[in-house]
Every structure is written in C-alpha cells, then in structure tokens.
Tab-separated table of N, CA, C and O in Angstrom:
chain	number	residue	atom	x	y	z
A	19	GLN	N	-16.251	-22.852	11.210
A	19	GLN	CA	-15.999	-21.600	10.582
A	19	GLN	C	-16.506	-20.462	11.464
A	19	GLN	O	-17.338	-20.677	12.323
A	20	VAL	N	-15.963	-19.281	11.221
A	20	VAL	CA	-16.307	-18.094	11.972
A	20	VAL	C	-16.798	-17.030	11.005
A	20	VAL	O	-16.217	-16.822	9.945
A	21	GLN	N	-17.854	-16.358	11.393
A	21	GLN	CA	-18.399	-15.273	10.590
A	21	GLN	C	-18.307	-13.967	11.368
A	21	GLN	O	-18.616	-13.922	12.561
A	22	VAL	N	-17.887	-12.914	10.684
A	22	VAL	CA	-17.779	-11.595	11.273
A	22	VAL	C	-18.611	-10.647	10.428
A	22	VAL	O	-18.383	-10.530	9.219
A	23	VAL	N	-19.556	-9.972	11.045
A	23	VAL	CA	-20.465	-9.099	10.316
A	23	VAL	C	-20.535	-7.736	10.982
A	23	VAL	O	-20.852	-7.629	12.163
A	24	GLU	N	-20.259	-6.692	10.205
A	24	GLU	CA	-20.370	-5.323	10.692
A	24	GLU	C	-21.692	-4.712	10.256
A	24	GLU	O	-22.275	-5.122	9.247
A	25	SER	N	-22.116	-3.708	10.990
A	25	SER	CA	-23.324	-2.977	10.636
A	25	SER	C	-23.256	-1.586	11.239
A	25	SER	O	-22.463	-1.328	12.137
A	26	GLY	N	-24.090	-0.698	10.738
A	26	GLY	CA	-24.216	0.624	11.323
A	26	GLY	C	-23.569	1.749	10.558
A	26	GLY	O	-23.709	2.916	10.942
A	27	GLY	N	-22.863	1.452	9.485
A	27	GLY	CA	-22.240	2.505	8.716
A	27	GLY	C	-23.258	3.352	7.991
A	27	GLY	O	-24.430	3.005	7.887
A	28	GLY	N	-22.795	4.488	7.491
A	28	GLY	CA	-23.689	5.369	6.775
A	28	GLY	C	-23.068	6.710	6.497
A	28	GLY	O	-21.861	6.904	6.651
A	29	LEU	N	-23.905	7.647	6.085
A	29	LEU	CA	-23.482	9.006	5.775
A	29	LEU	C	-23.801	9.915	6.947
A	29	LEU	O	-24.942	9.959	7.411
A	30	VAL	N	-22.787	10.630	7.411
A	30	VAL	CA	-22.928	11.499	8.578
A	30	VAL	C	-22.301	12.852	8.289
A	30	VAL	O	-21.263	12.934	7.631
A	31	GLN	N	-22.909	13.898	8.794
A	31	GLN	CA	-22.353	15.230	8.648
A	31	GLN	C	-21.211	15.434	9.637
A	31	GLN	O	-21.220	14.892	10.745
A	32	ALA	N	-20.213	16.200	9.238
A	32	ALA	CA	-19.094	16.492	10.125
A	32	ALA	C	-19.592	17.057	11.446
A	32	ALA	O	-20.478	17.913	11.474
A	33	GLY	N	-19.003	16.567	12.532
A	33	GLY	CA	-19.424	16.962	13.860
A	33	GLY	C	-20.466	16.050	14.470
A	33	GLY	O	-20.736	16.132	15.672
A	34	GLY	N	-21.029	15.183	13.671
A	34	GLY	CA	-22.052	14.277	14.140
A	34	GLY	C	-21.485	13.012	14.745
A	34	GLY	O	-20.270	12.862	14.906
A	35	SER	N	-22.384	12.088	15.066
A	35	SER	CA	-22.008	10.842	15.714
A	35	SER	C	-22.583	9.651	14.969
A	35	SER	O	-23.599	9.755	14.279
A	36	LEU	N	-21.920	8.529	15.140
A	36	LEU	CA	-22.361	7.289	14.531
A	36	LEU	C	-21.790	6.131	15.330
A	36	LEU	O	-20.677	6.224	15.853
A	37	SER	N	-22.543	5.058	15.420
A	37	SER	CA	-22.079	3.858	16.096
A	37	SER	C	-22.095	2.689	15.133
A	37	SER	O	-23.077	2.488	14.418
A	38	VAL	N	-21.004	1.942	15.096
A	38	VAL	CA	-20.935	0.744	14.275
A	38	VAL	C	-20.831	-0.471	15.178
A	38	VAL	O	-20.280	-0.396	16.282
A	39	SER	N	-21.365	-1.586	14.709
A	39	SER	CA	-21.417	-2.801	15.502
A	39	SER	C	-20.797	-3.963	14.747
A	39	SER	O	-20.771	-3.982	13.515
A	40	CYS	N	-20.329	-4.933	15.509
A	40	CYS	CA	-19.733	-6.131	14.942
A	40	CYS	C	-20.232	-7.340	15.710
A	40	CYS	O	-20.231	-7.344	16.943
A	41	SER	N	-20.638	-8.360	14.977
A	41	SER	CA	-21.097	-9.599	15.583
A	41	SER	C	-20.269	-10.764	15.054
A	41	SER	O	-20.112	-10.917	13.842
A	42	VAL	N	-19.741	-11.567	15.965
A	42	VAL	CA	-18.946	-12.732	15.605
A	42	VAL	C	-19.724	-13.989	15.964
A	42	VAL	O	-20.222	-14.118	17.085
A	43	SER	N	-19.832	-14.893	15.027
A	43	SER	CA	-20.573	-16.121	15.269
A	43	SER	C	-19.855	-17.305	14.642
A	43	SER	O	-18.911	-17.146	13.874
A	44	GLY	N	-20.332	-18.501	14.968
A	44	GLY	CA	-19.741	-19.707	14.434
A	44	GLY	C	-19.078	-20.538	15.512
A	44	GLY	O	-19.497	-20.527	16.664
A	45	THR	N	-18.035	-21.256	15.118
A	45	THR	CA	-17.310	-22.109	16.050
A	45	THR	C	-16.290	-21.277	16.809
A	45	THR	O	-15.241	-20.916	16.277
A	46	ILE	N	-16.608	-20.962	18.046
A	46	ILE	CA	-15.763	-20.090	18.866
A	46	ILE	C	-15.428	-20.776	20.177
A	46	ILE	O	-16.323	-21.082	20.963
A	47	PHE	N	-14.146	-21.002	20.393
A	47	PHE	CA	-13.683	-21.515	21.667
A	47	PHE	C	-13.314	-20.367	22.603
A	47	PHE	O	-13.671	-20.374	23.782
A	48	TYR	N	-12.616	-19.393	22.050
A	48	TYR	CA	-12.171	-18.253	22.838
A	48	TYR	C	-11.751	-17.126	21.906
A	48	TYR	O	-11.069	-17.363	20.922
A	49	ILE	N	-12.163	-15.921	22.214
A	49	ILE	CA	-11.742	-14.755	21.456
A	49	ILE	C	-10.700	-13.992	22.267
A	49	ILE	O	-10.990	-13.497	23.351
A	50	VAL	N	-9.498	-13.930	21.730
A	50	VAL	CA	-8.398	-13.280	22.430
A	50	VAL	C	-8.557	-11.766	22.408
A	50	VAL	O	-8.418	-11.090	23.428
A	51	SER	N	-8.841	-11.237	21.233
A	51	SER	CA	-8.965	-9.792	21.100
A	51	SER	C	-9.863	-9.459	19.924
A	51	SER	O	-10.080	-10.278	19.032
A	52	MET	N	-10.369	-8.236	19.934
A	52	MET	CA	-11.173	-7.744	18.836
A	52	MET	C	-10.781	-6.301	18.567
A	52	MET	O	-10.324	-5.599	19.473
A	53	GLY	N	-10.960	-5.876	17.338
A	53	GLY	CA	-10.592	-4.518	17.017
A	53	GLY	C	-11.303	-3.983	15.801
A	53	GLY	O	-11.880	-4.728	15.006
A	54	TRP	N	-11.259	-2.669	15.694
A	54	TRP	CA	-11.772	-1.972	14.525
A	54	TRP	C	-10.608	-1.401	13.729
A	54	TRP	O	-9.706	-0.768	14.298
A	55	TYR	N	-10.622	-1.643	12.449
A	55	TYR	CA	-9.666	-1.080	11.517
A	55	TYR	C	-10.420	-0.287	10.466
A	55	TYR	O	-11.623	-0.470	10.280
A	56	ARG	N	-9.717	0.590	9.776
A	56	ARG	CA	-10.351	1.329	8.703
A	56	ARG	C	-9.374	1.540	7.559
A	56	ARG	O	-8.162	1.546	7.744
A	57	GLN	N	-9.931	1.704	6.385
A	57	GLN	CA	-9.123	1.946	5.210
A	57	GLN	C	-9.808	2.991	4.338
A	57	GLN	O	-10.929	2.790	3.874
A	58	ALA	N	-9.121	4.095	4.155
A	58	ALA	CA	-9.603	5.163	3.293
A	58	ALA	C	-9.007	4.981	1.901
A	58	ALA	O	-7.961	4.338	1.736
A	59	PRO	N	-9.639	5.540	0.886
A	59	PRO	CA	-9.117	5.418	-0.476
A	59	PRO	C	-7.678	5.901	-0.580
A	59	PRO	O	-7.347	6.990	-0.116
A	60	GLY	N	-6.823	5.072	-1.165
A	60	GLY	CA	-5.437	5.439	-1.352
A	60	GLY	C	-4.566	5.340	-0.124
A	60	GLY	O	-3.400	5.740	-0.173
A	61	LYS	N	-5.098	4.813	0.962
A	61	LYS	CA	-4.340	4.698	2.201
A	61	LYS	C	-4.299	3.251	2.679
A	61	LYS	O	-5.103	2.423	2.271
A	62	GLN	N	-3.339	2.967	3.556
A	62	GLN	CA	-3.228	1.643	4.143
A	62	GLN	C	-4.302	1.435	5.203
A	62	GLN	O	-4.782	2.384	5.818
A	63	ARG	N	-4.654	0.178	5.407
A	63	ARG	CA	-5.564	-0.148	6.483
A	63	ARG	C	-4.857	0.118	7.810
A	63	ARG	O	-3.697	-0.245	7.998
A	64	GLU	N	-5.551	0.763	8.728
A	64	GLU	CA	-4.954	1.132	9.994
A	64	GLU	C	-5.845	0.733	11.159
A	64	GLU	O	-7.067	0.657	11.037
A	65	LEU	N	-5.204	0.499	12.286
A	65	LEU	CA	-5.940	0.192	13.507
A	65	LEU	C	-6.611	1.451	14.031
A	65	LEU	O	-5.983	2.498	14.163
A	66	VAL	N	-7.887	1.334	14.346
A	66	VAL	CA	-8.627	2.431	14.956
A	66	VAL	C	-8.663	2.251	16.470
A	66	VAL	O	-8.313	3.155	17.233
A	67	ALA	N	-9.096	1.078	16.909
A	67	ALA	CA	-9.175	0.780	18.326
A	67	ALA	C	-9.274	-0.726	18.511
A	67	ALA	O	-9.771	-1.433	17.638
A	68	SER	N	-8.805	-1.210	19.644
A	68	SER	CA	-8.878	-2.631	19.930
A	68	SER	C	-9.078	-2.862	21.413
A	68	SER	O	-8.806	-1.986	22.236
A	69	VAL	N	-9.550	-4.050	21.734
A	69	VAL	CA	-9.735	-4.445	23.125
A	69	VAL	C	-9.358	-5.915	23.257
A	69	VAL	O	-9.738	-6.734	22.420
A	70	ASN	N	-8.598	-6.237	24.297
A	70	ASN	CA	-8.188	-7.616	24.493
A	70	ASN	C	-9.086	-8.308	25.507
A	70	ASN	O	-10.048	-7.732	26.005
A	71	SER	N	-8.748	-9.565	25.819
A	71	SER	CA	-9.581	-10.349	26.726
A	71	SER	C	-9.591	-9.800	28.138
A	71	SER	O	-10.517	-10.072	28.905
A	72	GLY	N	-8.561	-9.029	28.487
A	72	GLY	CA	-8.507	-8.390	29.783
A	72	GLY	C	-9.160	-7.027	29.804
A	72	GLY	O	-9.046	-6.313	30.799
A	73	ARG	N	-9.800	-6.669	28.719
A	73	ARG	CA	-10.524	-5.403	28.539
A	73	ARG	C	-9.599	-4.196	28.431
A	73	ARG	O	-10.044	-3.062	28.542
A	74	GLY	N	-8.320	-4.439	28.205
A	74	GLY	CA	-7.422	-3.348	27.917
A	74	GLY	C	-7.700	-2.807	26.527
A	74	GLY	O	-7.956	-3.567	25.592
A	75	THR	N	-7.655	-1.494	26.385
A	75	THR	CA	-7.996	-0.868	25.112
A	75	THR	C	-6.821	-0.106	24.532
A	75	THR	O	-5.915	0.324	25.244
A	76	ASN	N	-6.868	0.052	23.227
A	76	ASN	CA	-5.845	0.788	22.508
A	76	ASN	C	-6.531	1.607	21.421
A	76	ASN	O	-7.398	1.097	20.714
A	77	TYR	N	-6.145	2.878	21.302
A	77	TYR	CA	-6.737	3.767	20.316
A	77	TYR	C	-5.669	4.416	19.466
A	77	TYR	O	-4.578	4.739	19.951
A	78	ALA	N	-6.000	4.630	18.212
A	78	ALA	CA	-5.149	5.438	17.371
A	78	ALA	C	-5.170	6.870	17.886
A	78	ALA	O	-6.193	7.345	18.378
A	79	ASP	N	-4.033	7.553	17.769
A	79	ASP	CA	-3.955	8.922	18.269
A	79	ASP	C	-5.010	9.829	17.630
A	79	ASP	O	-5.531	10.741	18.278
A	80	SER	N	-5.333	9.573	16.390
A	80	SER	CA	-6.257	10.426	15.660
A	80	SER	C	-7.696	10.353	16.160
A	80	SER	O	-8.503	11.228	15.846
A	81	VAL	N	-8.027	9.309	16.939
A	81	VAL	CA	-9.408	9.153	17.400
A	81	VAL	C	-9.548	9.229	18.909
A	81	VAL	O	-10.677	9.195	19.416
A	82	LYS	N	-8.458	9.347	19.631
A	82	LYS	CA	-8.522	9.423	21.081
A	82	LYS	C	-9.367	10.611	21.526
A	82	LYS	O	-9.225	11.712	21.022
A	83	GLY	N	-10.244	10.350	22.472
A	83	GLY	CA	-11.121	11.389	22.967
A	83	GLY	C	-12.398	11.537	22.182
A	83	GLY	O	-13.322	12.223	22.637
A	84	ARG	N	-12.472	10.913	21.011
A	84	ARG	CA	-13.660	11.017	20.175
A	84	ARG	C	-14.370	9.671	20.004
A	84	ARG	O	-15.594	9.631	19.928
A	85	PHE	N	-13.604	8.595	19.929
A	85	PHE	CA	-14.164	7.263	19.712
A	85	PHE	C	-14.066	6.442	20.989
A	85	PHE	O	-13.112	6.581	21.764
A	86	THR	N	-15.026	5.553	21.184
A	86	THR	CA	-15.018	4.650	22.317
A	86	THR	C	-15.330	3.241	21.849
A	86	THR	O	-16.357	3.010	21.209
A	87	ILE	N	-14.435	2.303	22.163
A	87	ILE	CA	-14.648	0.917	21.808
A	87	ILE	C	-15.168	0.165	23.027
A	87	ILE	O	-14.760	0.428	24.159
A	88	SER	N	-16.077	-0.758	22.792
A	88	SER	CA	-16.588	-1.586	23.870
A	88	SER	C	-16.852	-2.990	23.351
A	88	SER	O	-17.150	-3.184	22.171
A	89	ARG	N	-16.736	-3.958	24.249
A	89	ARG	CA	-16.901	-5.350	23.873
A	89	ARG	C	-17.911	-6.018	24.774
A	89	ARG	O	-17.853	-5.881	25.997
A	90	ASP	N	-18.830	-6.737	24.166
A	90	ASP	CA	-19.801	-7.544	24.885
A	90	ASP	C	-19.372	-8.991	24.707
A	90	ASP	O	-19.737	-9.646	23.732
A	91	SER	N	-18.582	-9.485	25.653
A	91	SER	CA	-18.015	-10.822	25.534
A	91	SER	C	-19.083	-11.915	25.545
A	91	SER	O	-18.933	-12.941	24.887
A	92	ALA	N	-20.154	-11.697	26.299
A	92	ALA	CA	-21.210	-12.697	26.400
A	92	ALA	C	-21.874	-12.953	25.052
A	92	ALA	O	-22.342	-14.059	24.785
A	93	ASN	N	-21.929	-11.938	24.218
A	93	ASN	CA	-22.587	-12.057	22.923
A	93	ASN	C	-21.621	-11.987	21.748
A	93	ASN	O	-22.053	-11.902	20.595
A	94	ASN	N	-20.326	-12.016	22.033
A	94	ASN	CA	-19.294	-11.942	20.995
A	94	ASN	C	-19.532	-10.751	20.069
A	94	ASN	O	-19.492	-10.880	18.837
A	95	ALA	N	-19.772	-9.621	20.681
A	95	ALA	CA	-20.062	-8.412	19.924
A	95	ALA	C	-19.064	-7.310	20.257
A	95	ALA	O	-18.494	-7.260	21.350
A	96	LEU	N	-18.874	-6.421	19.314
A	96	LEU	CA	-17.961	-5.308	19.453
A	96	LEU	C	-18.628	-4.054	18.918
A	96	LEU	O	-19.313	-4.102	17.897
A	97	TYR	N	-18.400	-2.938	19.595
A	97	TYR	CA	-19.022	-1.688	19.204
A	97	TYR	C	-17.992	-0.575	19.131
A	97	TYR	O	-16.974	-0.599	19.823
A	98	LEU	N	-18.274	0.393	18.309
A	98	LEU	CA	-17.441	1.583	18.227
A	98	LEU	C	-18.352	2.793	18.154
A	98	LEU	O	-19.060	2.981	17.164
A	99	GLN	N	-18.337	3.592	19.206
A	99	GLN	CA	-19.087	4.834	19.236
A	99	GLN	C	-18.183	5.943	18.737
A	99	GLN	O	-17.132	6.199	19.321
A	100	MET	N	-18.593	6.597	17.673
A	100	MET	CA	-17.795	7.631	17.048
A	100	MET	C	-18.490	8.971	17.200
A	100	MET	O	-19.604	9.159	16.714
A	101	ASN	N	-17.827	9.884	17.878
A	101	ASN	CA	-18.359	11.220	18.100
A	101	ASN	C	-17.460	12.258	17.443
A	101	ASN	O	-16.304	11.995	17.132
A	102	SER	N	-18.004	13.447	17.271
A	102	SER	CA	-17.255	14.557	16.665
A	102	SER	C	-16.555	14.121	15.391
A	102	SER	O	-15.361	14.357	15.189
A	103	LEU	N	-17.302	13.494	14.527
A	103	LEU	CA	-16.729	12.931	13.309
A	103	LEU	C	-16.168	14.009	12.393
A	103	LEU	O	-16.727	15.098	12.269
A	104	LYS	N	-15.062	13.662	11.759
A	104	LYS	CA	-14.388	14.547	10.838
A	104	LYS	C	-14.395	13.934	9.442
A	104	LYS	O	-14.557	12.729	9.286
A	105	PHE	N	-14.179	14.776	8.445
A	105	PHE	CA	-14.109	14.286	7.079
A	105	PHE	C	-13.025	13.215	6.950
A	105	PHE	O	-13.189	12.254	6.187
A	106	GLU	N	-11.944	13.385	7.684
A	106	GLU	CA	-10.831	12.447	7.634
A	106	GLU	C	-11.175	11.057	8.171
A	106	GLU	O	-10.404	10.113	7.981
A	107	ASP	N	-12.303	10.929	8.856
A	107	ASP	CA	-12.732	9.636	9.360
A	107	ASP	C	-13.402	8.790	8.284
A	107	ASP	O	-13.707	7.618	8.517
A	108	THR	N	-13.656	9.373	7.139
A	108	THR	CA	-14.300	8.647	6.051
A	108	THR	C	-13.441	7.458	5.626
A	108	THR	O	-12.272	7.607	5.280
A	109	ALA	N	-14.033	6.274	5.673
A	109	ALA	CA	-13.309	5.052	5.352
A	109	ALA	C	-14.262	3.867	5.422
A	109	ALA	O	-15.392	3.984	5.899
A	110	VAL	N	-13.781	2.739	4.960
A	110	VAL	CA	-14.464	1.481	5.220
A	110	VAL	C	-13.936	0.955	6.544
A	110	VAL	O	-12.725	0.827	6.733
A	111	TYR	N	-14.838	0.671	7.452
A	111	TYR	CA	-14.465	0.191	8.777
A	111	TYR	C	-14.636	-1.321	8.848
A	111	TYR	O	-15.701	-1.851	8.520
A	112	TYR	N	-13.577	-1.994	9.286
A	112	TYR	CA	-13.550	-3.446	9.348
A	112	TYR	C	-13.431	-3.934	10.784
A	112	TYR	O	-12.674	-3.375	11.573
A	113	CYS	N	-14.133	-4.981	11.086
A	113	CYS	CA	-14.048	-5.630	12.385
A	113	CYS	C	-13.095	-6.818	12.287
A	113	CYS	O	-13.158	-7.589	11.327
A	114	ASN	N	-12.234	-6.936	13.269
A	114	ASN	CA	-11.259	-8.014	13.327
A	114	ASN	C	-11.388	-8.760	14.649
A	114	ASN	O	-11.600	-8.149	15.694
A	115	ALA	N	-11.251	-10.072	14.589
A	115	ALA	CA	-11.296	-10.884	15.801
A	115	ALA	C	-10.237	-11.972	15.742
A	115	ALA	O	-10.102	-12.666	14.730
A	116	TYR	N	-9.477	-12.087	16.820
A	116	TYR	CA	-8.483	-13.145	16.960
A	116	TYR	C	-9.153	-14.269	17.739
A	116	TYR	O	-9.410	-14.138	18.932
A	117	VAL	N	-9.415	-15.371	17.042
A	117	VAL	CA	-10.304	-16.400	17.576
A	117	VAL	C	-9.629	-17.757	17.637
A	117	VAL	O	-9.033	-18.214	16.660
A	118	TYR	N	-9.758	-18.411	18.787
A	118	TYR	CA	-9.434	-19.824	18.914
A	118	TYR	C	-10.713	-20.590	18.615
A	118	TYR	O	-11.710	-20.451	19.328
A	119	THR	N	-10.694	-21.420	17.576
A	119	THR	CA	-11.865	-22.224	17.248
A	119	THR	C	-11.844	-23.562	17.979
A	119	THR	O	-12.877	-24.218	18.104
A	120	THR	N	-10.672	-23.982	18.427
A	120	THR	CA	-10.499	-25.120	19.326
A	120	THR	C	-9.485	-24.696	20.375
A	120	THR	O	-8.992	-23.562	20.350
A	121	ARG	N	-9.133	-25.596	21.264
A	121	ARG	CA	-8.161	-25.287	22.300
A	121	ARG	C	-6.797	-24.930	21.729
A	121	ARG	O	-6.022	-24.206	22.378
A	122	SER	N	-6.484	-25.412	20.526
A	122	SER	CA	-5.167	-25.204	19.960
A	122	SER	C	-5.157	-24.650	18.539
A	122	SER	O	-4.095	-24.566	17.914
A	123	THR	N	-6.309	-24.281	18.020
A	123	THR	CA	-6.392	-23.771	16.664
A	123	THR	C	-6.904	-22.340	16.666
A	123	THR	O	-7.963	-22.060	17.241
A	124	TRP	N	-6.191	-21.454	16.029
A	124	TRP	CA	-6.551	-20.044	16.027
A	124	TRP	C	-6.389	-19.439	14.651
A	124	TRP	O	-5.725	-19.959	13.778
A	125	ASN	N	-7.008	-18.270	14.477
A	125	ASN	CA	-6.878	-17.496	13.251
A	125	ASN	C	-7.450	-16.105	13.489
A	125	ASN	O	-8.193	-15.891	14.447
A	126	GLU	N	-7.080	-15.196	12.628
A	126	GLU	CA	-7.689	-13.875	12.633
A	126	GLU	C	-8.782	-13.831	11.572
A	126	GLU	O	-8.584	-14.281	10.443
A	127	TYR	N	-9.917	-13.264	11.938
A	127	TYR	CA	-11.057	-13.194	11.039
A	127	TYR	C	-11.469	-11.750	10.819
A	127	TYR	O	-11.373	-10.915	11.723
A	128	TRP	N	-11.930	-11.485	9.615
A	128	TRP	CA	-12.323	-10.140	9.212
A	128	TRP	C	-13.740	-10.114	8.684
A	128	TRP	O	-14.200	-11.062	8.042
A	129	GLY	N	-14.415	-9.026	8.947
A	129	GLY	CA	-15.710	-8.798	8.343
A	129	GLY	C	-15.552	-8.202	6.963
A	129	GLY	O	-14.440	-7.934	6.498
A	130	GLN	N	-16.669	-7.985	6.299
A	130	GLN	CA	-16.644	-7.448	4.942
A	130	GLN	C	-16.486	-5.932	4.911
A	130	GLN	O	-16.212	-5.358	3.856
A	131	GLY	N	-16.653	-5.309	6.052
A	131	GLY	CA	-16.511	-3.870	6.156
A	131	GLY	C	-17.831	-3.138	6.037
A	131	GLY	O	-18.774	-3.617	5.418
A	132	THR	N	-17.880	-1.974	6.651
A	132	THR	CA	-19.046	-1.112	6.536
A	132	THR	C	-18.559	0.308	6.243
A	132	THR	O	-17.613	0.789	6.861
A	133	GLN	N	-19.187	0.953	5.285
A	133	GLN	CA	-18.751	2.267	4.831
A	133	GLN	C	-19.243	3.366	5.766
A	133	GLN	O	-20.436	3.455	6.061
A	134	VAL	N	-18.306	4.190	6.197
A	134	VAL	CA	-18.634	5.389	6.963
A	134	VAL	C	-18.178	6.588	6.145
A	134	VAL	O	-16.995	6.719	5.821
A	135	THR	N	-19.112	7.450	5.795
A	135	THR	CA	-18.803	8.630	5.007
A	135	THR	C	-19.198	9.874	5.788
A	135	THR	O	-20.349	10.011	6.205
A	136	VAL	N	-18.236	10.760	5.980
A	136	VAL	CA	-18.474	11.998	6.708
A	136	VAL	C	-18.422	13.153	5.717
A	136	VAL	O	-17.406	13.369	5.053
A	137	SER	N	-19.502	13.879	5.615
A	137	SER	CA	-19.568	15.006	4.701
A	137	SER	C	-19.084	16.273	5.385
A	137	SER	O	-19.293	16.473	6.587
A	138	SER	N	-18.439	17.129	4.623
A	138	SER	CA	-17.923	18.386	5.162
A	138	SER	C	-18.740	19.572	4.713
A	138	SER	O	-18.613	20.665	5.245
C-alpha cells in the first residue's frame, strides 16, 4: 500500500506566502509523476502544478509566476511554495502521485488534503 500525507496548510493573509509539503511512503517501485491539485467550495478539483520523472513542470495559468513546485525524489517528497497569495487561492490542496508499486502494477494515489485559507 501507498500513503500520501500533506502538511503545511493554514490561514494566511493576502499577499503572504505559505509552503505545503507532501510525503509518499509505503510500497514504491517507481513514481512517474507527482502533482498538487486544489478544490475550492463549489468548484471542480483542478491541477495547480505537477512534475514528472524527468523534472518537467506544469503550472496552471492562475499560479504561474507565484507558485513553485519542487520534488525530492530521494525522499519521495513534493513541495509547493506559494507566494503572493490571493483570496482566490483558498482551497483544499491535495497531493497526487502516480506510483508503480511493482514493475507492472500502478495506480494514482491521493492524500487527504490540507486546507489553505487566504484572508482578504
């Protein structure tokens, strides 16, 4: 089994910064990609940023220039540095990992989410 745990969420004033972290543990053969998603009340879950095994990154247009995703492959960890936070960034942030648990068995795993609230 694979466990995904996020941490670092909290209440932040608009214009401030916050960093969230994700740790993946368990039976891991290979992690293809990892990403951060978020879901605000009444909205669909959306991709915030992702990084693949080749360290290529992808960002939602709404966070480009403000958020930075990084991956620590040695420790199966993922980070998201969020700067210049806006009220619109308020959401539950989820960590996602595409994991091969054996040479031929894979699945996508999700954390429980961490709440990020930006006050205006």
